[in-house]
Coordinates of C-alpha atoms and ligand atoms in Angstrom, one line a residue:
M2 CA -14.4 -14.9 0.9
K3 CA -12.0 -17.6 -0.3
D4 CA -10.5 -17.9 -3.8
Q5 CA -10.3 -20.9 -5.8
Y6 CA -7.1 -21.9 -4.1
G7 CA -8.6 -21.6 -0.6
R8 CA -6.9 -18.4 0.4
T9 CA -9.1 -16.1 2.6
I10 CA -9.3 -12.7 0.9
D11 CA -9.9 -10.1 3.7
Y12 CA -7.7 -7.2 2.8
M13 CA -8.0 -4.5 0.1
R14 CA -5.4 -1.9 -0.8
I15 CA -7.2 1.3 -2.1
S16 CA -5.3 3.9 -4.1
I17 CA -7.1 7.1 -3.8
T18 CA -5.0 9.2 -6.0
D19 CA -2.4 9.0 -8.7
R20 CA -1.0 12.5 -7.6
C21 CA 2.2 12.7 -5.6
N22 CA 4.3 15.4 -3.9
L23 CA 7.6 13.4 -4.6
R24 CA 8.9 12.2 -7.8
C25 CA 10.6 8.8 -6.8
R26 CA 12.6 7.6 -9.8
Y27 CA 11.3 3.9 -9.5
C28 CA 7.7 5.1 -9.2
M29 CA 6.7 8.5 -10.5
P30 CA 9.6 10.2 -12.0
D31 CA 9.3 13.9 -13.4
G32 CA 7.2 14.2 -16.5
V33 CA 4.6 11.3 -15.8
E34 CA 1.3 12.3 -17.0
L35 CA -1.5 12.5 -14.6
V36 CA -5.1 11.3 -15.4
S37 CA -8.0 13.8 -15.2
M38 CA -9.7 14.2 -11.7
G39 CA -12.9 12.8 -13.5
E40 CA -11.3 9.6 -14.2
I41 CA -10.4 9.2 -10.5
L42 CA -13.0 7.4 -8.2
T43 CA -14.8 9.9 -5.8
Y44 CA -14.7 9.3 -2.2
E45 CA -18.5 8.4 -2.4
E46 CA -17.7 5.8 -5.1
I47 CA -14.6 4.4 -3.0
E48 CA -17.0 4.1 0.2
R49 CA -19.6 2.2 -1.9
I50 CA -16.9 -0.2 -3.1
C51 CA -15.6 -0.7 0.4
R52 CA -19.1 -1.3 1.6
A53 CA -19.6 -4.1 -0.9
A54 CA -16.1 -5.4 -0.2
A55 CA -17.1 -5.7 3.6
L56 CA -20.0 -7.7 2.8
E57 CA -17.8 -10.1 0.9
G58 CA -15.6 -10.4 3.9
V59 CA -12.9 -7.8 3.6
Q60 CA -12.0 -6.8 6.9
K61 CA -9.0 -4.6 6.4
F62 CA -8.3 -1.6 4.2
K63 CA -5.1 0.1 3.4
I64 CA -5.3 3.5 1.9
T65 CA -2.6 4.4 -0.6
G66 CA -1.7 6.2 -3.7
G67 CA 0.1 8.1 -5.2
E68 CA 0.3 10.0 -2.0
P69 CA -2.8 9.7 -0.2
L70 CA -2.4 12.7 2.0
V71 CA -2.2 15.1 -1.0
R72 CA -5.8 14.3 -1.7
K73 CA -8.1 16.7 0.2
G74 CA -10.7 14.7 2.7
C75 CA -8.3 11.8 3.1
V76 CA -8.9 11.9 7.0
D77 CA -12.6 11.9 6.5
L78 CA -12.4 8.8 4.3
V79 CA -10.6 7.1 7.2
K80 CA -13.5 7.8 9.5
R81 CA -16.0 6.7 6.9
L82 CA -14.1 3.4 6.2
K83 CA -13.7 2.8 10.0
A84 CA -17.6 3.3 10.3
I85 CA -18.4 0.5 7.9
P86 CA -19.7 -2.7 9.6
G87 CA -17.3 -5.6 9.5
I88 CA -14.1 -3.4 9.2
D89 CA -11.6 -4.0 11.9
Q90 CA -8.6 -2.2 10.5
V91 CA -8.0 0.7 8.2
T92 CA -4.3 1.7 7.8
L93 CA -2.4 4.2 5.4
T94 CA 0.8 4.2 3.5
T95 CA 2.3 7.7 2.9
N96 CA 5.7 9.1 2.1
G97 CA 5.4 11.1 5.3
V98 CA 5.9 14.6 3.8
L99 CA 2.5 15.9 5.0
L100 CA 2.3 13.8 8.2
G101 CA 3.4 16.5 10.6
E102 CA 0.4 18.3 9.4
Y103 CA -2.2 15.3 9.5
A104 CA -0.9 12.8 12.1
D105 CA -2.9 14.1 14.8
E106 CA -6.3 14.1 12.7
L107 CA -5.5 10.7 11.7
A108 CA -5.0 9.2 15.1
E109 CA -8.2 11.0 16.1
A110 CA -10.0 9.4 13.1
G111 CA -9.2 6.0 14.3
L112 CA -6.3 4.9 12.0
D113 CA -4.9 1.7 13.1
G114 CA -1.3 2.1 11.9
I115 CA 0.8 3.9 9.4
N116 CA 3.4 2.9 6.9
I117 CA 6.1 5.6 6.2
S118 CA 8.3 5.1 3.0
L119 CA 11.9 6.2 3.6
D120 CA 14.7 5.2 1.5
S121 CA 17.5 7.2 2.7
M122 CA 18.7 9.0 5.8
D123 CA 21.0 11.1 3.9
A124 CA 19.4 14.4 2.7
A125 CA 21.2 14.7 -0.7
R126 CA 20.5 11.0 -1.5
Y127 CA 17.0 11.4 -0.4
Q128 CA 16.7 14.2 -2.7
W129 CA 18.1 12.2 -5.6
I130 CA 15.7 9.3 -5.1
T131 CA 12.7 11.2 -4.6
G132 CA 13.3 14.5 -6.6
R133 CA 12.4 16.7 -3.6
D134 CA 14.5 18.0 -0.6
E135 CA 11.9 16.7 2.0
L136 CA 14.1 14.4 4.3
S137 CA 13.8 16.6 7.3
R138 CA 10.0 16.8 7.0
V139 CA 9.5 13.1 6.7
L140 CA 11.6 12.6 10.0
Q141 CA 9.6 15.2 11.7
G142 CA 6.3 13.4 10.4
V143 CA 7.6 10.0 11.9
E144 CA 8.3 11.7 15.2
T145 CA 4.7 13.4 15.2
A146 CA 3.1 10.2 14.3
L147 CA 4.8 8.6 17.3
T148 CA 4.0 11.4 19.5
V149 CA 0.1 11.0 18.7
G150 CA 0.3 7.4 19.4
L151 CA 0.1 5.9 15.9
K152 CA 1.7 2.5 15.2
V153 CA 4.4 3.2 12.8
K154 CA 6.2 1.0 10.3
I155 CA 9.0 2.2 7.9
N156 CA 9.1 1.0 4.5
V157 CA 12.6 1.1 2.7
V158 CA 13.4 -0.2 -1.0
L159 CA 17.2 -0.6 -1.4
Q160 CA 18.9 -0.3 -4.8
K161 CA 22.3 -1.3 -5.9
E162 CA 24.7 1.5 -6.1
V163 CA 22.1 4.1 -5.0
N164 CA 21.2 3.4 -1.2
E165 CA 22.3 -0.1 -0.5
S166 CA 25.0 1.3 1.8
E167 CA 22.3 2.6 4.2
W168 CA 20.9 -0.7 5.4
E169 CA 22.4 0.0 8.9
A170 CA 21.3 3.6 9.3
L171 CA 17.9 2.6 8.1
A172 CA 17.7 -0.5 10.3
E173 CA 18.8 1.5 13.2
L174 CA 15.6 3.4 13.1
A175 CA 14.1 0.5 14.8
K176 CA 16.8 0.6 17.5
Y177 CA 16.3 4.2 18.7
R178 CA 12.4 4.6 18.1
P179 CA 9.6 2.1 18.5
V180 CA 9.1 1.3 14.8
D181 CA 9.3 -1.7 12.7
V182 CA 11.6 -1.2 9.7
R183 CA 10.7 -3.3 6.6
F184 CA 13.0 -4.0 3.6
I185 CA 11.0 -4.4 0.4
E186 CA 12.5 -5.9 -2.7
M187 CA 12.2 -3.7 -5.7
M188 CA 9.6 -5.2 -7.9
P189 CA 9.9 -5.3 -11.7
I190 CA 6.7 -3.1 -12.2
G191 CA 6.4 0.3 -13.6
Y192 CA 9.7 2.2 -13.5
G193 CA 11.0 -0.5 -11.1
K194 CA 11.6 -2.6 -14.2
G195 CA 15.2 -2.9 -15.0
L196 CA 16.5 -1.3 -11.8
C197 CA 18.8 -3.1 -9.6
P198 CA 17.1 -4.5 -6.5
V199 CA 19.0 -5.4 -3.3
Y200 CA 17.9 -8.9 -2.3
N201 CA 16.7 -9.4 1.2
E202 CA 18.6 -12.5 1.8
D203 CA 21.8 -10.3 1.4
I204 CA 20.5 -7.7 3.7
L205 CA 19.7 -10.5 6.3
Q206 CA 23.0 -11.8 5.7
T207 CA 24.7 -8.6 6.4
L208 CA 22.4 -7.8 9.4
R209 CA 23.6 -11.4 10.8
E210 CA 27.2 -10.4 10.6
K211 CA 26.7 -7.1 12.4
Y212 CA 24.2 -8.6 14.9
P213 CA 24.8 -12.3 15.5
Q214 CA 21.9 -12.3 18.0
I215 CA 19.2 -11.5 15.3
E216 CA 16.4 -14.2 15.5
P217 CA 13.0 -14.7 13.9
D218 CA 10.4 -12.8 15.4
G219 CA 7.2 -15.2 15.7
R220 CA 4.8 -12.3 16.6
V221 CA 2.1 -11.2 14.1
H222 CA 2.9 -7.7 12.9
G223 CA 0.4 -6.9 10.4
N224 CA -1.6 -8.2 7.3
G225 CA 1.2 -8.8 4.8
P226 CA 3.8 -11.3 3.7
A227 CA 6.6 -9.7 5.8
Q228 CA 8.8 -12.0 7.8
Y229 CA 10.0 -10.4 11.0
Y230 CA 13.4 -10.5 13.0
K231 CA 14.3 -9.3 16.5
I232 CA 17.6 -7.6 17.4
P233 CA 18.4 -7.4 21.1
G234 CA 18.4 -3.8 22.3
F235 CA 16.2 -2.8 19.3
Q236 CA 12.7 -1.4 20.2
G237 CA 11.2 -2.4 16.8
S238 CA 11.5 -5.3 14.6
I239 CA 13.1 -5.7 11.3
G240 CA 10.8 -7.0 8.5
F241 CA 11.5 -8.5 4.9
I242 CA 9.0 -8.3 2.1
S243 CA 10.7 -10.5 -0.3
A244 CA 8.8 -10.2 -3.4
I245 CA 11.2 -11.6 -5.9
H246 CA 12.7 -14.4 -3.8
G247 CA 10.1 -15.3 -1.1
K248 CA 7.2 -16.8 -3.0
F249 CA 4.7 -15.8 -0.3
C250 CA 1.6 -16.1 -2.7
G251 CA 0.3 -19.1 -0.8
N252 CA -0.7 -16.9 2.0
C253 CA -1.7 -13.9 -0.2
N254 CA -4.7 -12.3 1.4
R255 CA -5.5 -9.1 -0.8
I256 CA -6.9 -7.4 -3.7
R257 CA -6.1 -4.0 -5.1
L258 CA -8.3 -1.1 -6.2
T259 CA -6.6 1.4 -8.3
S260 CA -7.4 5.3 -8.2
Q261 CA -9.3 4.7 -11.5
G262 CA -11.5 2.1 -10.1
E263 CA -9.8 -1.0 -11.6
L264 CA -9.9 -4.1 -9.2
K265 CA -6.7 -6.0 -9.5
P266 CA -6.4 -9.6 -8.4
C267 CA -2.7 -9.7 -8.5
L268 CA 0.0 -6.9 -8.7
C269 CA 1.9 -8.8 -11.3
Y270 CA -0.7 -9.1 -14.1
G271 CA -2.7 -6.5 -16.0
E272 CA -5.9 -8.2 -15.6
S273 CA -8.4 -6.1 -13.9
Y274 CA -12.2 -5.5 -13.4
D275 CA -13.7 -2.0 -14.1
L276 CA -15.8 -1.1 -10.9
R277 CA -15.9 2.6 -12.2
E278 CA -17.8 1.5 -15.3
A279 CA -20.1 -0.5 -13.1
L280 CA -20.6 2.4 -10.8
R281 CA -21.1 5.1 -13.2
G282 CA -23.2 3.0 -15.4
G283 CA -25.8 2.9 -12.9
C284 CA -25.9 5.1 -9.5
T285 CA -23.9 7.9 -9.0
E286 CA -25.0 9.3 -5.4
I287 CA -25.0 7.5 -2.2
T288 CA -27.2 8.7 0.8
R289 CA -24.9 9.4 3.8
N290 CA -27.2 7.0 6.0
A291 CA -27.0 4.2 3.6
A292 CA -25.5 1.6 5.9
D293 CA -26.5 -1.4 3.9
E294 CA -26.7 -2.7 0.3
S295 CA -30.4 -2.1 -0.2
C296 CA -30.7 1.6 0.4
V297 CA -28.6 3.6 -2.2
L298 CA -30.0 6.7 -4.4
S299 CA -29.3 7.0 -7.9
D300 CA -28.6 10.5 -9.5
N301 CA -32.3 10.8 -10.5
G302 CA -33.3 10.1 -6.8
Q303 CA -34.5 6.6 -7.2
I304 CA -33.5 3.9 -5.0
C305 CA -31.2 1.3 -6.9
E306 CA -31.2 -1.9 -5.0
N307 CA -28.8 -3.5 -7.3
D308 CA -26.0 -1.1 -7.0
L309 CA -24.0 -2.9 -4.5
K310 CA -25.2 -6.3 -5.9
E311 CA -23.4 -5.7 -9.1
I312 CA -20.3 -4.4 -7.3
R313 CA -20.3 -7.5 -5.0
E314 CA -20.5 -9.8 -8.2
I315 CA -17.6 -8.2 -9.7
L316 CA -15.6 -8.5 -6.5
R317 CA -16.6 -12.1 -6.3
K318 CA -15.4 -12.7 -9.7
A319 CA -12.0 -10.9 -9.3
I320 CA -11.3 -12.9 -6.0
T321 CA -12.2 -16.3 -7.6
Q322 CA -10.0 -15.5 -10.5
K323 CA -7.0 -14.4 -8.4
P324 CA -4.1 -16.1 -9.8
K325 CA -2.2 -18.7 -8.0
Q326 CA 1.1 -16.8 -8.0
H327 CA 3.0 -14.0 -9.4
C328 CA 5.9 -14.4 -11.8
F329 CA 8.2 -11.7 -11.0
E330 CA 11.0 -14.0 -11.5
Q331 CA 10.1 -14.5 -15.3
L332 CA 10.1 -10.9 -16.6
Q333 CA 8.5 -12.0 -20.0
N334 CA 5.3 -13.1 -18.2
I335 CA 4.7 -10.1 -16.3
T336 CA 1.6 -8.4 -18.0
E337 CA 1.0 -5.4 -15.7
D338 CA 2.1 -2.1 -17.5
K339 CA 0.7 0.4 -15.1
R340 CA 3.0 2.4 -12.9
M341 CA 3.3 1.7 -9.2
V342 CA 2.0 5.3 -8.6
Q343 CA -1.5 4.2 -10.1
I344 CA -1.7 0.9 -8.4
G345 CA -0.5 1.9 -4.9
G346 CA 2.0 -0.7 -4.2
Ligands
SAM405 N1 3.2 7.6 -1.7 C1 2.9 6.5 -0.8 C2 4.4 6.0 -0.2 O1 5.5 6.3 -0.8 O2 4.4 5.2 0.8 C3 2.1 5.4 -1.1 C4 2.2 4.8 -2.5 S1 3.7 4.1 -2.8 C5 3.4 3.6 -4.5 C6 3.7 2.6 -1.9 C7 4.9 1.8 -1.7 O3 5.5 1.3 -3.0 C8 6.1 2.6 -1.3 O4 6.7 1.9 -0.2 C9 7.2 2.5 -2.3 O5 8.4 2.6 -2.1 C10 6.7 1.3 -3.1 N2 7.1 1.0 -4.4 C11 6.9 1.8 -5.6 N3 7.3 1.2 -6.5 C12 7.8 0.0 -6.1 C13 8.5 -1.0 -6.8 N4 8.7 -1.1 -8.2 N5 8.9 -2.0 -6.2 C14 8.8 -2.2 -4.8 N6 8.1 -1.1 -4.1 C15 7.7 -0.1 -4.7
SF4_406 FE1 5.1 9.2 -4.5 FE2 5.0 7.0 -2.9 FE3 5.6 6.7 -5.7 FE4 7.3 8.1 -4.1 S1 6.8 5.9 -4.0 S2 6.5 8.7 -6.1 S3 6.2 9.0 -2.7 S4 3.8 7.6 -4.7

């Protein structure tokens, strides 16, 4: 479906949990309160929203969190989303800690690609950033993902005086392994507010000094706003998601579903549409063979034909109301006050 600015919205990010096995300082530091499981969408509710989204033209889903792999049944969700008519891609973003355990099953479930967040190659610094001593498990997870044939992208957030010196070690992951490495500018959302981002133009400049032959890579690498570069001799590419300086909103293709069922038209603003309320105010169970919008059972066993209709209406409204652009460069105008761990990045 197109929004009021003519952008095609065909991609939905779905946060399936606000739980995480790491405690990244900029996302979910120690002590953050969790919401009760009853407030989190069930997998059935997520699937129902996804079926409605597919009917509105969404073709790609990204499963995120919190840490999606800490929620039991995540692999099964991948299978269920892959089976929805009209869906051509399901990918997942993870911190990689549990990837060694699940990579095989995820590949078998048909996952189309995996983004692994990794901000440091130094064990002590990794632990300082994430609150946990898990670097070796993450690196093992990257290897297992590659071994089972998953397409891997590494997401890096650099901060001044924390891990900025690691630009080279992290970029070089793409030299020795067939992975794309993407630098994401820290966004002033949640605990990221007030932290010191490293700007992508500076990283690119530093890369140019080290690798003068770096050049733009015109190939399409994914669904997002990343701009890619190639370095001769590297197996993967280097990507830049310049949230602050690269106003990529003109090509924005996405909406976001939080773990509590809020549908967000834009990351920057607090405005959202309550799909959980819409779902729970009506039907609560879905029949496993309900392949279309007209065959859904309510909790009293009655067929509720309007179920997806209402969700579709909300989806249409959210897409239509999608703001023209974010305002990360004007901090006073950012109205989102949720944490990134609730939104899913
Ligand atoms: N736990 C998974 C992971 O770490 O990949 C998925 C959820 S996490 C919220 C998704 C991505 O958001 C991660 O790559 C993380 O680094 C990024 N992120 C979190 N807070 C951020 C912020 N304020 N600015 C930019 N990226 C952020
Ligand atoms: Fe967890 Fe990912 Fe947030 Fe780190 S960035 S705390 S791994 S959700």
